[in-house]
DNA sequence: TCTTACCGTAAGTAAAGCCTTACGAAAGAG
DNA sequence: CTCTTTCGTAAGGCTTTACTTACGGTAAGA
């Protein structure tokens, strides 16, 4: 299970919205929380999940904490998605080929 | 929130393992369940989640149901990851540039 | 120093998720 | 028709998750 934590972090709609926000640029917590219908501590908890997954980086600046997207981990995820897609294509056309020949691909009995 | 359901589907370790299994080729439910420590109905429920997310396709064959990866939706996800990564890179270097100039990117005071 | 702004964490609660067993429907063999 | 295989779904229990309010700690300004 290669990217369990990262995908779990991205699976929440609020965290996805946070990611979308940070696509425009780094932001501190208070400003980030302004656009959401939930409390600021809830945003902090989501930011912790995203940070623990390596998707965000933090830069303290005075009392503020600036959060930004971490391109490195994001690139790893993208590469994994790429390989997944390649295998999906391969398995798909192979299955289509097999089905055209005999009808059932995995017709083995142990 | 563009790919909420797809990412939620991929976030579970069991479902990730199912995906890994199907990278080798399509399989029916009973054979798929053989390699897991959980019951067959649990596998069926996971397969439903993955199918509802559009990541799998089903092909009935007698009493069996052959599950396979759906390359289309997988490609969409990959493309979204690509754009996400590009924006992350852009925001990152822009932030680095701003920090080099003044120190704080979002320095507005309400 | 005193006050204000910013933020993380703890405690508690309501909701969602994952697993199990039990059951019923559909397809094929005899 | 009867029996078996394959599979999806319903019901219930248990764990995890996401939210709230309350609180403490740190940095900057007067």
Short mmCIF file of C-alpha atoms (C1' of nucleotides) in Angstrom, two decimals:
data_model
loop_
_atom_site.label_atom_id
_atom_site.label_comp_id
_atom_site.label_asym_id
_atom_site.label_seq_id
_atom_site.Cartn_x
_atom_site.Cartn_y
_atom_site.Cartn_z
CA UNK A 1 0.00 0.00 0.00
CA UNK A 2 2.23 2.73 -1.29
CA UNK A 3 0.40 6.02 -0.70
CA UNK A 4 -2.19 5.19 1.89
CA UNK A 5 -1.67 8.24 4.10
CA UNK A 6 -1.44 10.69 1.23
CA UNK A 7 -4.64 9.51 -0.41
CA UNK A 8 -6.48 9.40 2.89
CA UNK A 9 -5.44 13.00 3.42
CA UNK A 10 -6.75 13.98 -0.01
CA UNK A 11 -10.02 12.08 0.39
CA UNK A 12 -11.69 14.61 2.67
CA UNK A 13 -13.63 17.37 0.86
CA UNK A 14 -12.50 20.08 3.27
CA UNK A 15 -8.87 19.10 2.82
CA UNK A 16 -9.34 19.07 -0.94
CA UNK A 17 -10.72 22.60 -0.70
CA UNK A 18 -7.68 23.60 1.36
CA UNK A 19 -5.45 22.18 -1.35
CA UNK A 20 -7.37 24.12 -3.97
CA UNK A 21 -6.89 27.28 -1.93
CA UNK A 22 -3.17 26.75 -1.62
CA UNK A 23 -2.86 26.32 -5.36
CA UNK A 24 -3.14 30.11 -5.51
CA UNK A 25 -0.24 30.52 -3.11
CA UNK A 26 0.85 30.06 0.53
CA UNK A 27 -1.44 31.32 3.27
CA UNK A 28 -1.60 31.52 7.03
CA UNK A 29 -4.20 29.69 9.09
CA UNK A 30 -6.50 32.57 9.97
CA UNK A 31 -6.86 33.70 6.38
CA UNK A 32 -7.31 30.13 5.21
CA UNK A 33 -10.08 29.54 7.74
CA UNK A 34 -12.02 32.63 6.63
CA UNK A 35 -13.49 30.92 3.60
CA UNK A 36 -14.76 27.84 5.41
CA UNK A 37 -17.96 27.20 7.34
CA UNK A 38 -16.09 25.36 10.09
CA UNK A 39 -14.03 26.62 13.01
CA UNK A 40 -10.38 27.57 12.89
CA UNK A 41 -9.21 24.69 15.13
CA UNK A 42 -10.88 22.29 12.69
CA UNK A 43 -8.79 23.83 9.91
CA UNK A 44 -5.70 23.41 12.06
CA UNK A 45 -6.47 19.72 12.49
CA UNK A 46 -6.89 19.30 8.75
CA UNK A 47 -3.62 21.10 8.15
CA UNK A 48 -1.93 18.69 10.50
CA UNK A 49 -3.25 15.72 8.56
CA UNK A 50 -2.04 17.20 5.29
CA UNK A 51 1.34 18.06 6.78
CA UNK A 52 1.79 14.59 8.26
CA UNK A 53 1.10 13.19 4.81
CA UNK A 54 3.92 15.36 3.48
CA UNK A 55 1.63 17.32 1.18
CA UNK A 56 2.15 20.67 2.92
CA UNK A 57 5.10 22.56 4.32
CA UNK A 58 5.01 25.08 7.16
CA UNK A 59 7.00 28.26 7.56
CA UNK A 60 6.62 30.15 10.86
CA UNK A 61 6.55 33.91 10.46
CA UNK A 62 6.03 35.77 13.69
CA UNK A 63 2.92 34.40 15.34
CA UNK A 64 1.65 33.29 11.97
CA UNK A 65 2.30 29.98 10.26
CA UNK A 66 2.42 30.00 6.49
CA UNK A 67 1.27 26.79 4.84
CA UNK A 68 2.22 25.88 1.28
CA UNK A 69 1.97 22.92 -1.07
CA UNK A 70 4.91 20.52 -1.07
CA UNK A 71 5.74 19.81 -4.71
CA UNK A 72 7.97 16.81 -3.97
CA UNK A 73 5.42 14.50 -2.42
CA UNK A 74 2.86 15.69 -4.94
CA UNK A 75 5.19 14.61 -7.74
CA UNK A 76 5.62 11.17 -6.19
CA UNK A 77 1.87 10.76 -6.05
CA UNK A 78 1.57 11.82 -9.65
CA UNK A 79 4.21 9.32 -10.73
CA UNK A 80 2.41 6.54 -8.88
CA UNK A 81 -0.81 7.50 -10.60
CA UNK A 82 1.02 7.34 -13.89
CA UNK A 83 2.19 3.78 -13.35
CA UNK A 84 -1.25 2.81 -12.14
CA UNK A 85 -2.74 4.19 -15.31
CA UNK A 86 -0.22 2.41 -17.50
CA UNK A 87 -0.99 -0.93 -15.87
CA UNK A 88 -4.69 -0.26 -16.17
CA UNK A 89 -4.29 0.29 -19.89
CA UNK A 90 -2.15 -2.81 -20.27
CA UNK A 91 -4.48 -5.05 -18.32
CA UNK A 92 -7.41 -3.62 -20.19
CA UNK A 93 -6.15 -4.34 -23.68
CA UNK A 94 -4.78 -7.73 -22.62
CA UNK A 95 -8.18 -8.65 -21.22
CA UNK A 96 -9.89 -7.49 -24.37
CA UNK A 97 -7.50 -9.66 -26.35
CA UNK A 98 -8.13 -12.71 -24.19
CA UNK A 99 -11.88 -12.24 -24.25
CA UNK A 100 -11.79 -12.09 -28.01
CA UNK A 101 -10.05 -15.47 -28.04
CA UNK A 102 -11.75 -17.61 -25.42
CA UNK A 103 -14.27 -15.64 -23.39
CA UNK A 104 -12.89 -15.87 -19.86
CA UNK A 105 -9.41 -14.70 -18.90
CA UNK A 106 -8.93 -16.33 -15.50
CA UNK A 107 -10.39 -19.74 -16.05
CA UNK A 108 -7.89 -21.66 -14.05
CA UNK A 109 -8.74 -24.06 -11.26
CA UNK A 110 -6.00 -23.56 -8.66
CA UNK B 1 -13.88 19.24 -4.94
CA UNK B 2 -13.11 17.48 -8.17
CA UNK B 3 -12.21 13.89 -7.27
CA UNK B 4 -13.57 13.42 -3.81
CA UNK B 5 -15.16 10.04 -4.37
CA UNK B 6 -12.27 8.61 -6.35
CA UNK B 7 -9.67 9.57 -3.76
CA UNK B 8 -11.83 8.35 -0.90
CA UNK B 9 -12.07 5.04 -2.71
CA UNK B 10 -8.30 4.85 -3.09
CA UNK B 11 -7.59 5.86 0.50
CA UNK B 12 -8.44 2.50 2.05
CA UNK B 13 -5.53 0.01 2.26
CA UNK B 14 -7.68 -2.97 1.34
CA UNK B 15 -9.01 -1.20 -1.72
CA UNK B 16 -5.48 -0.21 -2.68
CA UNK B 17 -4.48 -3.86 -2.45
CA UNK B 18 -7.45 -4.78 -4.65
CA UNK B 19 -6.25 -2.25 -7.19
CA UNK B 20 -2.74 -3.72 -7.02
CA UNK B 21 -4.19 -7.17 -7.63
CA UNK B 22 -6.16 -6.01 -10.64
CA UNK B 23 -3.04 -4.51 -12.15
CA UNK B 24 -2.16 -8.08 -13.09
CA UNK B 25 -5.45 -8.55 -14.89
CA UNK B 26 -9.21 -8.91 -14.38
CA UNK B 27 -10.45 -11.30 -11.74
CA UNK B 28 -13.70 -12.57 -10.28
CA UNK B 29 -14.72 -11.94 -6.68
CA UNK B 30 -14.03 -15.36 -5.17
CA UNK B 31 -10.49 -15.51 -6.53
CA UNK B 32 -9.87 -11.93 -5.48
CA UNK B 33 -11.04 -12.63 -1.94
CA UNK B 34 -8.70 -15.61 -1.57
CA UNK B 35 -5.68 -13.45 -0.88
CA UNK B 36 -7.26 -11.31 1.83
CA UNK B 37 -7.74 -11.89 5.55
CA UNK B 38 -11.30 -10.53 5.45
CA UNK B 39 -14.55 -12.12 4.34
CA UNK B 40 -15.84 -12.24 0.78
CA UNK B 41 -18.81 -9.90 1.46
CA UNK B 42 -16.34 -7.33 2.75
CA UNK B 43 -14.51 -7.59 -0.57
CA UNK B 44 -17.81 -7.16 -2.39
CA UNK B 45 -18.48 -3.97 -0.46
CA UNK B 46 -15.04 -2.62 -1.34
CA UNK B 47 -15.61 -3.51 -4.98
CA UNK B 48 -18.85 -1.55 -4.89
CA UNK B 49 -17.07 1.52 -3.56
CA UNK B 50 -14.43 1.27 -6.27
CA UNK B 51 -17.06 0.72 -8.97
CA UNK B 52 -19.17 3.65 -7.79
CA UNK B 53 -16.07 5.79 -8.03
CA UNK B 54 -15.70 4.69 -11.64
CA UNK B 55 -12.34 3.04 -11.04
CA UNK B 56 -13.52 -0.49 -11.88
CA UNK B 57 -15.69 -2.06 -14.52
CA UNK B 58 -17.75 -5.23 -14.16
CA UNK B 59 -18.41 -7.95 -16.72
CA UNK B 60 -20.85 -10.70 -15.72
CA UNK B 61 -19.83 -14.14 -16.92
CA UNK B 62 -22.20 -16.85 -15.80
CA UNK B 63 -22.58 -16.63 -12.06
CA UNK B 64 -19.22 -14.92 -11.85
CA UNK B 65 -18.50 -11.24 -12.09
CA UNK B 66 -15.22 -10.19 -13.59
CA UNK B 67 -13.80 -6.94 -12.21
CA UNK B 68 -11.20 -4.93 -14.09
CA UNK B 69 -9.53 -1.53 -13.84
CA UNK B 70 -11.17 1.33 -15.74
CA UNK B 71 -8.40 3.19 -17.53
CA UNK B 72 -10.56 6.21 -18.37
CA UNK B 73 -11.27 7.43 -14.89
CA UNK B 74 -7.75 6.54 -13.87
CA UNK B 75 -6.45 8.80 -16.62
CA UNK B 76 -8.65 11.66 -15.43
CA UNK B 77 -7.27 11.27 -11.93
CA UNK B 78 -3.74 11.26 -13.26
CA UNK B 79 -4.38 14.42 -15.24
CA UNK B 80 -5.79 16.14 -12.18
CA UNK B 81 -2.70 15.13 -10.22
CA UNK B 82 -0.59 16.60 -12.98
CA UNK B 83 -2.27 19.99 -12.79
CA UNK B 84 -2.07 19.89 -9.01
CA UNK B 85 1.63 19.23 -9.19
CA UNK B 86 2.16 22.03 -11.71
CA UNK B 87 0.37 24.53 -9.48
CA UNK B 88 2.33 23.31 -6.49
CA UNK B 89 5.56 23.94 -8.35
CA UNK B 90 4.40 27.36 -9.49
CA UNK B 91 3.23 28.45 -6.06
CA UNK B 92 6.41 27.11 -4.54
CA UNK B 93 8.84 28.99 -6.73
CA UNK B 94 6.71 32.12 -6.59
CA UNK B 95 6.73 31.95 -2.81
CA UNK B 96 10.47 31.42 -2.77
CA UNK B 97 10.85 34.46 -4.97
CA UNK B 98 8.64 36.60 -2.77
CA UNK B 99 10.38 35.49 0.39
CA UNK B 100 13.71 36.38 -1.12
CA UNK B 101 12.41 39.89 -1.70
CA UNK B 102 10.49 40.86 1.41
CA UNK B 103 10.06 37.91 3.72
CA UNK B 104 6.30 37.46 3.90
CA UNK B 105 4.04 36.83 0.94
CA UNK B 106 0.62 37.54 2.49
CA UNK B 107 1.39 40.60 4.55
CA UNK B 108 -1.95 42.32 4.55
CA UNK B 109 -3.41 43.79 7.72
CA UNK B 110 -7.21 43.63 7.40
"C1'" DT C 1 4.61 44.92 31.67
"C1'" DC C 2 -0.02 44.49 29.80
"C1'" DT C 3 -2.72 43.53 26.00
"C1'" DT C 4 -3.84 41.66 21.56
"C1'" DA C 5 -3.40 38.54 17.65
"C1'" DC C 6 -2.36 33.93 16.06
"C1'" DC C 7 -2.23 29.17 16.55
"C1'" DG C 8 -1.93 24.26 18.31
"C1'" DT C 9 -3.88 20.79 21.40
"C1'" DA C 10 -7.15 18.40 24.75
"C1'" DA C 11 -11.76 16.60 25.82
"C1'" DG C 12 -16.12 15.26 24.38
"C1'" DT C 13 -19.79 14.14 20.97
"C1'" DA C 14 -22.15 12.92 16.64
"C1'" DA C 15 -21.47 10.81 12.28
"C1'" DA C 16 -19.25 7.80 8.98
"C1'" DG C 17 -16.58 3.70 7.83
"C1'" DC C 18 -15.30 -1.26 7.94
"C1'" DC C 19 -16.20 -5.86 9.30
"C1'" DT C 20 -19.06 -9.86 10.50
"C1'" DT C 21 -23.00 -13.22 9.97
"C1'" DA C 22 -27.31 -14.27 7.73
"C1'" DC C 23 -30.08 -14.37 3.84
"C1'" DG C 24 -31.84 -14.36 -1.10
"C1'" DA C 25 -31.27 -14.24 -6.15
"C1'" DA C 26 -29.25 -15.97 -10.55
"C1'" DA C 27 -26.70 -19.46 -13.51
"C1'" DG C 28 -25.25 -24.10 -14.47
"C1'" DA C 29 -24.78 -29.43 -13.63
"C1'" DG C 30 -27.04 -33.72 -12.94
"C1'" DC D 1 -36.66 -29.90 -10.42
"C1'" DT D 2 -32.82 -30.18 -7.08
"C1'" DC D 3 -28.32 -29.04 -5.59
"C1'" DT D 4 -24.22 -26.30 -5.86
"C1'" DT D 5 -21.54 -22.27 -6.88
"C1'" DT D 6 -21.12 -17.37 -7.10
"C1'" DC D 7 -22.32 -13.08 -5.60
"C1'" DG D 8 -24.81 -8.87 -3.72
"C1'" DT D 9 -27.26 -6.83 0.19
"C1'" DA D 10 -29.29 -6.10 4.99
"C1'" DA D 11 -28.55 -5.66 9.95
"C1'" DG D 12 -25.71 -4.96 13.79
"C1'" DG D 13 -21.35 -3.97 16.43
"C1'" DC D 14 -17.03 -1.67 16.80
"C1'" DT D 15 -13.62 1.62 15.49
"C1'" DT D 16 -12.27 5.83 13.30
"C1'" DT D 17 -13.07 10.44 11.93
"C1'" DA D 18 -14.54 15.30 11.96
"C1'" DC D 19 -16.43 18.83 14.49
"C1'" DT D 20 -17.14 21.87 18.65
"C1'" DT D 21 -15.65 24.64 22.82
"C1'" DA D 22 -12.08 25.58 26.15
"C1'" DC D 23 -7.48 26.38 27.20
"C1'" DG D 24 -2.29 27.46 27.03
"C1'" DG D 25 1.70 29.20 24.71
"C1'" DT D 26 4.33 32.44 21.79
"C1'" DA D 27 5.27 36.82 19.20
"C1'" DA D 28 4.46 41.74 18.49
"C1'" DG D 29 2.65 46.44 19.89
"C1'" DA D 30 1.66 50.18 23.32
#
